[in-house]
Short mmCIF file of C-alpha atoms in Angstrom, two decimals:
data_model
loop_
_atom_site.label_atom_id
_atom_site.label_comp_id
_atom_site.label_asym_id
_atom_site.label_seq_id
_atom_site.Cartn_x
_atom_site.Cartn_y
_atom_site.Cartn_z
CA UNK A 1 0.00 0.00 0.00
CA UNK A 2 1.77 3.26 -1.06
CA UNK A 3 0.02 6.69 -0.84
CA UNK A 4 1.80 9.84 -0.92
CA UNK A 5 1.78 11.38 2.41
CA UNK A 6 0.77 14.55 1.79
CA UNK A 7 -2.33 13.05 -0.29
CA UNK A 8 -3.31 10.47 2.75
CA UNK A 9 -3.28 13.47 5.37
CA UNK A 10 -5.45 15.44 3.20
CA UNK A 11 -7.86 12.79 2.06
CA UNK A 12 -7.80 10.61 5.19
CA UNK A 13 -10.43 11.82 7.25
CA UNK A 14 -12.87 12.27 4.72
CA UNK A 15 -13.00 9.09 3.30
CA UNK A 16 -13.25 7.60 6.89
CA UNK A 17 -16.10 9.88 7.77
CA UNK A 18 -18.17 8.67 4.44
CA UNK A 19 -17.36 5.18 5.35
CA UNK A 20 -18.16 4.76 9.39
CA UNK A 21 -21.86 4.46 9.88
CA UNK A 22 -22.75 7.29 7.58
CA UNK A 23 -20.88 10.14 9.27
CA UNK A 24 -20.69 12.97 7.07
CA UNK A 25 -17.26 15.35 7.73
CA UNK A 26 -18.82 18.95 8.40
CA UNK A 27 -17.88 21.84 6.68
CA UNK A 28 -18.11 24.01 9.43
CA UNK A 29 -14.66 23.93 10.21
CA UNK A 30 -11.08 23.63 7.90
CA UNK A 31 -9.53 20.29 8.15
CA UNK A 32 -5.86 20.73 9.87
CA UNK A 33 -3.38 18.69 7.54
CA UNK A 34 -0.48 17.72 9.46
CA UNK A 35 2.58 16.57 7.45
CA UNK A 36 5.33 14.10 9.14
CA UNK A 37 8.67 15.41 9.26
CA UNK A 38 10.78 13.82 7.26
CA UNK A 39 12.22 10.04 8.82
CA UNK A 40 9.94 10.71 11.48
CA UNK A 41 9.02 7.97 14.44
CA UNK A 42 7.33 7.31 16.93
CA UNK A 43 6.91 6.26 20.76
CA UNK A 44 3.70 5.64 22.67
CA UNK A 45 3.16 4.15 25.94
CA UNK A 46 -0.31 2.58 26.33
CA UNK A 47 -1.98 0.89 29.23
CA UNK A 48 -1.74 -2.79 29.78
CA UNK A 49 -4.89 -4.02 27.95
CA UNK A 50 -8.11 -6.00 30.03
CA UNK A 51 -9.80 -6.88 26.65
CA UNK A 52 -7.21 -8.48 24.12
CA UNK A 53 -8.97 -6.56 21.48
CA UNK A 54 -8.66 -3.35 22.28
CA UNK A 55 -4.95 -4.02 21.92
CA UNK A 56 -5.68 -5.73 18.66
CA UNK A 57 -7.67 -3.18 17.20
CA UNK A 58 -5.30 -0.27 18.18
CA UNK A 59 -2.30 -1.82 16.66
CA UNK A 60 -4.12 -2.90 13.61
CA UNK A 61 -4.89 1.02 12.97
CA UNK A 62 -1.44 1.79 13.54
CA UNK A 63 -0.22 -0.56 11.18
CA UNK A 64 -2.55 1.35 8.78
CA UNK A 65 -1.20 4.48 9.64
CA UNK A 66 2.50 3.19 9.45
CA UNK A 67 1.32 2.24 5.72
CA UNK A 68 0.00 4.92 4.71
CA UNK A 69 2.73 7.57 6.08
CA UNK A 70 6.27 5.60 6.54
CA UNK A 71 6.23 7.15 10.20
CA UNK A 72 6.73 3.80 12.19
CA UNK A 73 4.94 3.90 15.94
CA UNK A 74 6.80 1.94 18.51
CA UNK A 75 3.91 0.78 21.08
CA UNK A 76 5.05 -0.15 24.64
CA UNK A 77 2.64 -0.78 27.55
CA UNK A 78 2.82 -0.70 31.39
CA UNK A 79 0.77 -1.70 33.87
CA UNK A 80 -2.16 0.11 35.35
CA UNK A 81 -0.61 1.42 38.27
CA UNK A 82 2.36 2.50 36.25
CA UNK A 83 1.29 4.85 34.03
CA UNK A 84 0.94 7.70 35.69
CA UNK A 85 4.33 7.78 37.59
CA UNK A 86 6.31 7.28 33.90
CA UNK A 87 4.07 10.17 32.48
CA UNK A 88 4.97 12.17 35.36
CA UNK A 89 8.75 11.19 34.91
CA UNK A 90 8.30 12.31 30.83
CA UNK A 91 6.60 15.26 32.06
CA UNK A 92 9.70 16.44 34.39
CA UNK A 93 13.31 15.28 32.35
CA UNK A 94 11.47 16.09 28.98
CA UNK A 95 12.14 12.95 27.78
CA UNK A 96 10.70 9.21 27.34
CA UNK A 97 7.29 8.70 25.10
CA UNK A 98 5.97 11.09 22.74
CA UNK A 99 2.70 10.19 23.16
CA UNK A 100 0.81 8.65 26.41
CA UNK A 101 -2.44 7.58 27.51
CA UNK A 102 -2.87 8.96 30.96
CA UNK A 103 -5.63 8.72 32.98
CA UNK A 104 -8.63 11.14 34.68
CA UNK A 105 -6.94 14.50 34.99
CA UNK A 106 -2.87 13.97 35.01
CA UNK A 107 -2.70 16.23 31.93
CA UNK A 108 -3.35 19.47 34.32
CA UNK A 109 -0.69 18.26 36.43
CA UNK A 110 2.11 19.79 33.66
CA UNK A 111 -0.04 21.60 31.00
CA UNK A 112 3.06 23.60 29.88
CA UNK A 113 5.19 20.07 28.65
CA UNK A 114 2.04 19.48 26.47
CA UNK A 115 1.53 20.16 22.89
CA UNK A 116 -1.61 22.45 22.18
CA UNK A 117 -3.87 20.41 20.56
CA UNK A 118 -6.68 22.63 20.55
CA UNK A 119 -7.18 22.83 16.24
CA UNK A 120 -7.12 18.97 16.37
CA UNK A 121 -9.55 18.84 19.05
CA UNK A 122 -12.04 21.39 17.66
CA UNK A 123 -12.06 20.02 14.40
CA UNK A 124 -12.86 16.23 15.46
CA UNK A 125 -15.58 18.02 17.82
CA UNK A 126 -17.00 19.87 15.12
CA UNK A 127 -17.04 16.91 12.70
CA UNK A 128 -18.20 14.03 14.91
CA UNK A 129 -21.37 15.98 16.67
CA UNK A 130 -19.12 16.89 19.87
CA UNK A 131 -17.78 15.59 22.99
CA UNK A 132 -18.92 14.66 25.81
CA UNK A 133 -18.46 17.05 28.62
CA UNK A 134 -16.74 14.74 31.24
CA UNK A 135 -13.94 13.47 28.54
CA UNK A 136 -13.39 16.91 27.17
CA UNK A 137 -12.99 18.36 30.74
CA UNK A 138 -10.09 15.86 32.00
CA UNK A 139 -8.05 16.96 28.46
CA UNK A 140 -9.02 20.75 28.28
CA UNK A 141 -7.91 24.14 30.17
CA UNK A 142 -8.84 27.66 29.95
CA UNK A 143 -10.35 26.11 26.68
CA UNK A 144 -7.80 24.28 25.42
CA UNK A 145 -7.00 21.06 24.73
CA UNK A 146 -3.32 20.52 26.71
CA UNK A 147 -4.35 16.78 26.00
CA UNK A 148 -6.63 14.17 23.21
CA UNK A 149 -9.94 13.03 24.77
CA UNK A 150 -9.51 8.93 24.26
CA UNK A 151 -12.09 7.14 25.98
CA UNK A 152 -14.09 6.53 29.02
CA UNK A 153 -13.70 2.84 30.33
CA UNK A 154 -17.05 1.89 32.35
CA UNK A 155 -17.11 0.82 35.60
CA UNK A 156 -20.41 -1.91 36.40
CA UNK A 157 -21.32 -4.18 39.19
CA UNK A 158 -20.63 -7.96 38.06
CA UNK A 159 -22.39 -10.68 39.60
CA UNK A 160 -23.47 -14.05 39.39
CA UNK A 161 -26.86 -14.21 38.92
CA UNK A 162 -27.60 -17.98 40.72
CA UNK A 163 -25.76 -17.10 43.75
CA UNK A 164 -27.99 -13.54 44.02
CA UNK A 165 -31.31 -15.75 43.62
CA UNK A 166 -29.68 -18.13 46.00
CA UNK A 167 -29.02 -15.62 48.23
CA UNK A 168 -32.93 -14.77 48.47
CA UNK A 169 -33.03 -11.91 45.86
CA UNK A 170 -35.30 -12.40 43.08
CA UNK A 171 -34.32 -8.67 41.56
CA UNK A 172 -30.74 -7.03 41.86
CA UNK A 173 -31.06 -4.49 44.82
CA UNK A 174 -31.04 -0.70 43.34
CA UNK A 175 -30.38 1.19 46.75
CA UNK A 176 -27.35 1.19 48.66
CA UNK A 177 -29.48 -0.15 51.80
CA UNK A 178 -30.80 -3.31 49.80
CA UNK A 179 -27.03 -4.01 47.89
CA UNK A 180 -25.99 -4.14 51.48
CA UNK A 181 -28.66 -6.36 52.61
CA UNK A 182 -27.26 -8.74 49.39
CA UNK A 183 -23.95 -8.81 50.67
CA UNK A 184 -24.82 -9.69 53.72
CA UNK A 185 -27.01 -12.61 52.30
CA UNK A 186 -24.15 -13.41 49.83
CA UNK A 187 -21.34 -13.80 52.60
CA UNK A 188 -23.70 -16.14 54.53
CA UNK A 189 -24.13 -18.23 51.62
CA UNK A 190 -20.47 -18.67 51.08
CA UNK A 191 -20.48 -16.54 48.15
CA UNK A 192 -19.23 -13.13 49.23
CA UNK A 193 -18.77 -9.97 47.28
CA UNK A 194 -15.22 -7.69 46.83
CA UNK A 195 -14.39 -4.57 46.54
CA UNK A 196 -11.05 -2.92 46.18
CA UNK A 197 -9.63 -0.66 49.02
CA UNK A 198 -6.49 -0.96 47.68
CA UNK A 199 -4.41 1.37 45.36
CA UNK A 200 -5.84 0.05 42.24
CA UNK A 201 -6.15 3.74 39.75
CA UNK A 202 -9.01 2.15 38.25
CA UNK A 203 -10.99 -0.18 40.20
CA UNK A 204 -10.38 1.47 43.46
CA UNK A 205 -10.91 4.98 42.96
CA UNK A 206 -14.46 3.94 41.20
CA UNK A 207 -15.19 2.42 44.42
CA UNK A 208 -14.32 5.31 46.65
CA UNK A 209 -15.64 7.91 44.65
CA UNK A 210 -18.98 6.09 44.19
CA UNK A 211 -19.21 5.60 48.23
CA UNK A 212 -18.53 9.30 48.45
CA UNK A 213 -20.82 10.87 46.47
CA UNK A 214 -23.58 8.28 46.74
CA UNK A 215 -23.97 9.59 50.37
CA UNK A 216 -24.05 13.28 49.06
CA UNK A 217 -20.27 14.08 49.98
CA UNK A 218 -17.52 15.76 48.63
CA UNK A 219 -13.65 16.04 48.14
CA UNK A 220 -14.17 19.89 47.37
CA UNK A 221 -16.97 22.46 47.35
CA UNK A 222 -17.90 24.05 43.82
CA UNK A 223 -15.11 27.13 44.96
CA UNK A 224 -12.20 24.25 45.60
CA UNK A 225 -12.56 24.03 49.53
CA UNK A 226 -11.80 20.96 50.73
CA UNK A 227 -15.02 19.67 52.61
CA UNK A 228 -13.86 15.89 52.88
CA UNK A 229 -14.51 16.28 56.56
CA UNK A 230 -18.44 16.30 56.90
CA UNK A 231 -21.28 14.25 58.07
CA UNK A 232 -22.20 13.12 54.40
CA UNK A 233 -18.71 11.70 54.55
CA UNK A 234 -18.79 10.00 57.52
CA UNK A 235 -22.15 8.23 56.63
CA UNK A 236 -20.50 6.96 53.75
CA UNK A 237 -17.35 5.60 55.74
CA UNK A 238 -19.85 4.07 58.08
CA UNK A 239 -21.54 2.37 54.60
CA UNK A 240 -18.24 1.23 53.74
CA UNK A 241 -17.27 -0.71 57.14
CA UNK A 242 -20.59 -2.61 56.90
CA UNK A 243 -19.92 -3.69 53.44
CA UNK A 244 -16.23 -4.86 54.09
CA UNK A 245 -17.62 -6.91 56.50
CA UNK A 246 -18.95 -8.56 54.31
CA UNK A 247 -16.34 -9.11 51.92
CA UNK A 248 -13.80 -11.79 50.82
CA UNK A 249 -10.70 -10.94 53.27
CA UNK A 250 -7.96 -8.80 51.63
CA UNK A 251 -9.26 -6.42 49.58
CA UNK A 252 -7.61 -3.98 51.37
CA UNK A 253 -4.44 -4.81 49.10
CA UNK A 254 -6.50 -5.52 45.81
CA UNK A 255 -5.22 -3.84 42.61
CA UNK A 256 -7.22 -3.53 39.66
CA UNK A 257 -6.23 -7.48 38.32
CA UNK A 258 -7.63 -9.03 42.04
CA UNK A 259 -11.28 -8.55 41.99
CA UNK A 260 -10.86 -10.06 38.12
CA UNK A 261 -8.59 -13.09 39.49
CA UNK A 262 -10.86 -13.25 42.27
CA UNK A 263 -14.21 -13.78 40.75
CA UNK A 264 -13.09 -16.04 37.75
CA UNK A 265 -11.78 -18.46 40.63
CA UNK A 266 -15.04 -18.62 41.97
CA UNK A 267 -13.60 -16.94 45.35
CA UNK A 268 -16.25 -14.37 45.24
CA UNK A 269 -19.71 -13.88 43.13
CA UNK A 270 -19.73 -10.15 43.09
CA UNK A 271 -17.38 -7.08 42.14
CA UNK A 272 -17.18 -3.50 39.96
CA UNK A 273 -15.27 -4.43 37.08
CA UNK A 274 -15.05 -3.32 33.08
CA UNK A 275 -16.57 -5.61 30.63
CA UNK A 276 -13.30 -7.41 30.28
CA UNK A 277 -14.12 -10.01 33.16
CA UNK A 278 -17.35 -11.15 31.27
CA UNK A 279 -15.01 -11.30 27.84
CA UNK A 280 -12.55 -13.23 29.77
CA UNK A 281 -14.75 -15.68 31.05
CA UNK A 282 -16.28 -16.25 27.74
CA UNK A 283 -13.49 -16.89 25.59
CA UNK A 284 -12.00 -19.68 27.96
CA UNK A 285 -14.06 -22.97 27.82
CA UNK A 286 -13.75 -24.20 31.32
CA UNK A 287 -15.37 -20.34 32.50
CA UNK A 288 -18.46 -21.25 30.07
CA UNK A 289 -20.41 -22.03 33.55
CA UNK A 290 -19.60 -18.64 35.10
CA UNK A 291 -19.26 -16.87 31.57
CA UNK A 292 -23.28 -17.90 31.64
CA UNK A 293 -24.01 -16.64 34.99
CA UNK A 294 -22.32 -13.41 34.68
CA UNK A 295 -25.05 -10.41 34.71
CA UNK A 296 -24.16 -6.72 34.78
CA UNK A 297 -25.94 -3.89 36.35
CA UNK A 298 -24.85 -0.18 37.79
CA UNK A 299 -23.99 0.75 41.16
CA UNK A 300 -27.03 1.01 43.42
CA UNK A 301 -28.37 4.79 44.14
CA UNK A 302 -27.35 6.31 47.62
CA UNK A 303 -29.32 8.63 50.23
CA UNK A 304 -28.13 11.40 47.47
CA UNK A 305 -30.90 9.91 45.81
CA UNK A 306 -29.59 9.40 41.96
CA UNK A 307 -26.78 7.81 40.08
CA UNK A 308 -23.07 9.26 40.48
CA UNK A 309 -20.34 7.37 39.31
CA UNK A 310 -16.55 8.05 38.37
CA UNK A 311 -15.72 5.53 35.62
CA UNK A 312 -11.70 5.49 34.26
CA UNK A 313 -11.26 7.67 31.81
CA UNK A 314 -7.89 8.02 29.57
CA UNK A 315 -6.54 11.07 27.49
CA UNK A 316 -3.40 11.30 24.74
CA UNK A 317 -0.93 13.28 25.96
CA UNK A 318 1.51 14.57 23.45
CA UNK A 319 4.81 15.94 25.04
CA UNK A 320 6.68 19.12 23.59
CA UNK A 321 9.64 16.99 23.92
CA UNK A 322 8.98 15.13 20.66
CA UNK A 323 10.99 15.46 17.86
CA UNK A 324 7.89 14.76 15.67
CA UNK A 325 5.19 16.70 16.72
CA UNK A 326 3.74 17.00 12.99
CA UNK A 327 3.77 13.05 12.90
CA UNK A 328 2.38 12.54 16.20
CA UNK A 329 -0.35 14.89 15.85
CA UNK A 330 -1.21 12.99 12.35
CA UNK A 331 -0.76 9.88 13.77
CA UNK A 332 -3.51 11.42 16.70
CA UNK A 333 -6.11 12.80 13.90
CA UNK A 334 -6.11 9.60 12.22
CA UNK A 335 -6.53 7.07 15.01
CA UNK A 336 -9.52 9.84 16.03
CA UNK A 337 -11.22 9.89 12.49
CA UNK A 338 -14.07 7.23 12.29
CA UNK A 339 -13.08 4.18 10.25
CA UNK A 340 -10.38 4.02 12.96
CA UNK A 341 -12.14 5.02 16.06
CA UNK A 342 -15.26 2.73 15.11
CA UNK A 343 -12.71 -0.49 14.82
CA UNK A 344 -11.07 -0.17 18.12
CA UNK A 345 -14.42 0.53 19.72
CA UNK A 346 -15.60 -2.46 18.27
CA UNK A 347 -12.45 -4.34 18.73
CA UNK A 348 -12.56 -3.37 22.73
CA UNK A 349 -16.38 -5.15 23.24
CA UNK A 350 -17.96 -2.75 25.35
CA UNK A 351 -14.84 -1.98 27.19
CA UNK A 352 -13.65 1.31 25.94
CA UNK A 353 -16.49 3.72 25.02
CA UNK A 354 -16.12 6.55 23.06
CA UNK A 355 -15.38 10.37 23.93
CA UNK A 356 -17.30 11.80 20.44
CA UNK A 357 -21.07 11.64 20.45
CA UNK A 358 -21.38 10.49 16.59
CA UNK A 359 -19.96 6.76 17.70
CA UNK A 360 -22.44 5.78 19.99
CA UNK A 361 -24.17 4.25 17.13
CA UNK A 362 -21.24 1.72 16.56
CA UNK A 363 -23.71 -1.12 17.13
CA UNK A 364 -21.14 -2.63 20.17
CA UNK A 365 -23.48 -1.18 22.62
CA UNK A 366 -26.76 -3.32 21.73
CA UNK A 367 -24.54 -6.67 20.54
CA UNK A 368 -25.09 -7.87 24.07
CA UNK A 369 -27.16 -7.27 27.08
CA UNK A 370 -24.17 -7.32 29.28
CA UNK A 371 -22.89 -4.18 27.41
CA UNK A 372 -25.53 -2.15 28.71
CA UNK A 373 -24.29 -0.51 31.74
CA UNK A 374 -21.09 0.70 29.95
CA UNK A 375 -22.88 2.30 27.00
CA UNK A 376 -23.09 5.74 28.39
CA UNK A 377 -20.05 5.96 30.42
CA UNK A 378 -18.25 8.40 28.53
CA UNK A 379 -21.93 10.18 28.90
CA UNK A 380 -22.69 9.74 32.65
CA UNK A 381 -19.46 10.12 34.07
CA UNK A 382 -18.72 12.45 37.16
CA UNK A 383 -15.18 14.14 36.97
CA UNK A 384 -13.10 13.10 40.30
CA UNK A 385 -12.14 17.17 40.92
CA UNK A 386 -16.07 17.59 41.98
CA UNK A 387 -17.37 19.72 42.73
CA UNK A 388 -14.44 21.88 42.16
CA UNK A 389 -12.49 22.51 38.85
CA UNK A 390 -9.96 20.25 37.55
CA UNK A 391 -6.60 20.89 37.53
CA UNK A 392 -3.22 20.28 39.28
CA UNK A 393 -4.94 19.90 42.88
CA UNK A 394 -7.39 17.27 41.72
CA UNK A 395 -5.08 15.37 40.14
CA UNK A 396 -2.64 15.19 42.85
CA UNK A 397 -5.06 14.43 45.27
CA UNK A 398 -6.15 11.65 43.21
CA UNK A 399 -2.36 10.14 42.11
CA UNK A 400 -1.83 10.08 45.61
CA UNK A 401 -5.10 8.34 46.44
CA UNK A 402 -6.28 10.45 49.81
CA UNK A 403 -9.89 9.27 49.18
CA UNK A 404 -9.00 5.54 48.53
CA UNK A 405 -6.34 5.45 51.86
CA UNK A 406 -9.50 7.18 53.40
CA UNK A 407 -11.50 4.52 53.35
CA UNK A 408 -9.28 2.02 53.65
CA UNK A 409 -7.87 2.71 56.84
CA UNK A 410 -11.09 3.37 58.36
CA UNK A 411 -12.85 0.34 57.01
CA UNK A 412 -9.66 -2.19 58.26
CA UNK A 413 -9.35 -0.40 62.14
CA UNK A 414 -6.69 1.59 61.20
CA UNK A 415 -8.35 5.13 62.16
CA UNK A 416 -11.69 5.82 63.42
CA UNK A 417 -13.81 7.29 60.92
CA UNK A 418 -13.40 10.37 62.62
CA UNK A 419 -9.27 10.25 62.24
CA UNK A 420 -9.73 8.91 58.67
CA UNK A 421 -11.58 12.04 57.34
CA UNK A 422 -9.52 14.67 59.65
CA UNK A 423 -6.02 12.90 57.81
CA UNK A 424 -7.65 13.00 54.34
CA UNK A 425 -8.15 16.52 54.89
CA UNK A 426 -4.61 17.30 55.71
CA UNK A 427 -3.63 15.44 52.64
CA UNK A 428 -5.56 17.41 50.25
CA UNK A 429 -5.26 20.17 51.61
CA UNK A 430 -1.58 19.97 50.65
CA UNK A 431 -2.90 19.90 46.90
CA UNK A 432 -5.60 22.90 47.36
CA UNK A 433 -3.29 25.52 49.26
CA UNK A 434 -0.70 25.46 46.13
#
């Protein structure tokens, strides 16, 4: 395949806009052409990969892209947990990846080692019917994009349905007092649930944030105050103790693999996961009993009285440190445009949603009923800096997990509930004096 790069960069998005599901590129807006440099390359570090193909899918449209340009793309991956320390590290010498999927907020951590992707990001906006608020927000400051909106990975309560009805619940519980009652049942039973109180980036802070907010508190007021300390707050650290009781005994250490591990072993019949433990389960033959159990739903709804959940969500960060930064921001556009977008989204199952409105018609979302509490992740998401604006102090706060250790020294003995929220205070308050 041989196509002269200046024609591919100028062509490339339109044809992929005729071609997935009948999106039509707007005229609204001048499509940015961005030329590789001559015997340009590339670096990106990626996240180790839950669903085998969303890695699949994202090196198959590389391979395109290497095709089509001559700009090779060298893909690494890291661990969960690792991420954000190397992007931090990349951030700081000026050196390391080009390009990095971070996650939540780390981009307003160093906004000025980030490329300005703002005509990229306006254009794929303007094309592909906009994006959603929550994605956007994590990748954009002061109205620009210091970052690439990527995805929103959703976050769902996995169970096994048999061991709920065994358990004496005809319908999954939709209230944080029922879902307790359930666990309860379930532990009885000898099929317990698990939740992560560890430092797992993904798994955990879903947890913590959704026992936060789904008792009506808060990290931050809407001015940036930190308000950790409050009675909302303690109501939900009270929540929390009664449900590790309940729990398998551990998950105080759990990163984001354990509650996976966990519950295809049959140790325990009900976690928050992505859509990759239901994929897992399917494609091995001796998990087709579980694989057939398996039934997803959303978090149950708190005293605040409606649905508030974090979910992980994941951003492109392009460093000024590049050599390449025409390449990379070509390389960018077309993994964005929609022939390539709609494939990996496809490719991941259900497990990475998308940050542009126009692909929530990739038909993914309605292939399977177990898809159905991920669909509108990118959509229903909460950003973790609420109520307060993003930017370095949320992110810090998060990276250094005050919420998660929060809970999870209250909920093993380590602190009263009273010392818990009084030391999460002093730790974010670190972040919101700078």
């Amino acid at each position: 395949m041989t196509i002269k790069r200046r024609e591919f960069l100028a062509a490339s998005a339109a044809v992929a806009g005729v071609a997935g599901l009948g999106i039509k590129p707007s005229l609204a807006q001048a499509e940015p052409t961005y030329t590789p440099e001559s015997g340009a390359s590339l670096r990106l570090l990626r996240w180790t990969p839950f669903v085998k193909g969303d890695e699949e899918a994202w090196i198959a449209n590389t391979k395109k892209f290497t095709e089509a340009t001559g700009v090779e793309v060298r893909i690494d991956k890291e661990s969960w947990e690792d991420i954000r320390p190397k992007a931090a590290v990349a951030a700081n010498v000026g050196s390391g990846p080009d390009l990095i999927m971070c996650w939540f907020d780390d981009a307003h951590q160093y906004p000025d080692k980030l490329v300005d992707l703002t005509e990229l990001g306006n254009y794929l906006g303007n094309k592909y019917e906009g994006w959603y608020d929550g994605v956007k927000g994590y990748a954009t400051r002061d109205d620009k994009f210091i970052a690439m909106p990527l995805t929103a990975i959703g976050n769902a309560v996995v169970y096994r349905d048999t061991h709920v009805k065994a358990a004496g619940f005809s319908e999954f519980p939709n209230d944080t007092a029922g879902f307790l009652e359930l666990c309860k049942a379930m532990k009885a039973k000898g099929t317990p649930a698990g939740f992560p109180h560890g430092k797992a980036v993904g798994d955990g802070n879903n947890y913590a944030h959704w026992l936060l907010w789904s008792h009506g508190g808060m990290m931050v007021d809407e001015g940036g105050k930190v308000v950790i300390n409050s009675p909302e707050t303690l109501a939900s650290i009270n929540y929390a103790k009664e449900l590790y009781a309940t729990f398998i005994p551990g998950t105080e250490s759990w990163q984001d693999v354990n509650n996976n591990r966990a519950f295809l072993a049959g140790q325990v019949s009900l976690i928050a996961n992505g859509v990759s433990v239901y994929y897992t389960a399917k494609n091995d033959p001796k998990l087709a009993e579980i694989a057939k159990d398996i039934r997803t739903t959303n978090f149950p709804i708190g005293p605040v009285g409606k649905s508030v959940e974090l979910f992980q969500t994941s951003s492109l960060l392009l460093f000024k440190h590049t050599k390449y930064p025409e390449a990379a921001k070509a390389y960018i556009k077309f993994m964005m445009e929609a022939d390539q977008m709609n494939a990996w989204i496809q490719g991941s199952s259900a497990y990475c949603c998308q940050p542009l409105k126009a692909f929530a018609k990739n038909p993914v979302w309605t292939a399977d009923p177990i898809h159905a509490p991920y669909a509108r992740a990118s959509e229903k998401l909460r950003p973790n800096g609420y109520a307060g604006p993003l930017g370095y102090a949320s992110a810090a706060t998060m990276a250094d997990y005050v919420l998660v250790d929060m809970y999870a020294a209250a909920v093993t003995g380590q602190k009263s509930p009273e010392d818990a929220m009084k030391e999460a205070e002093r730790r974010a308050n670190r972040y919101y004096r700078i």
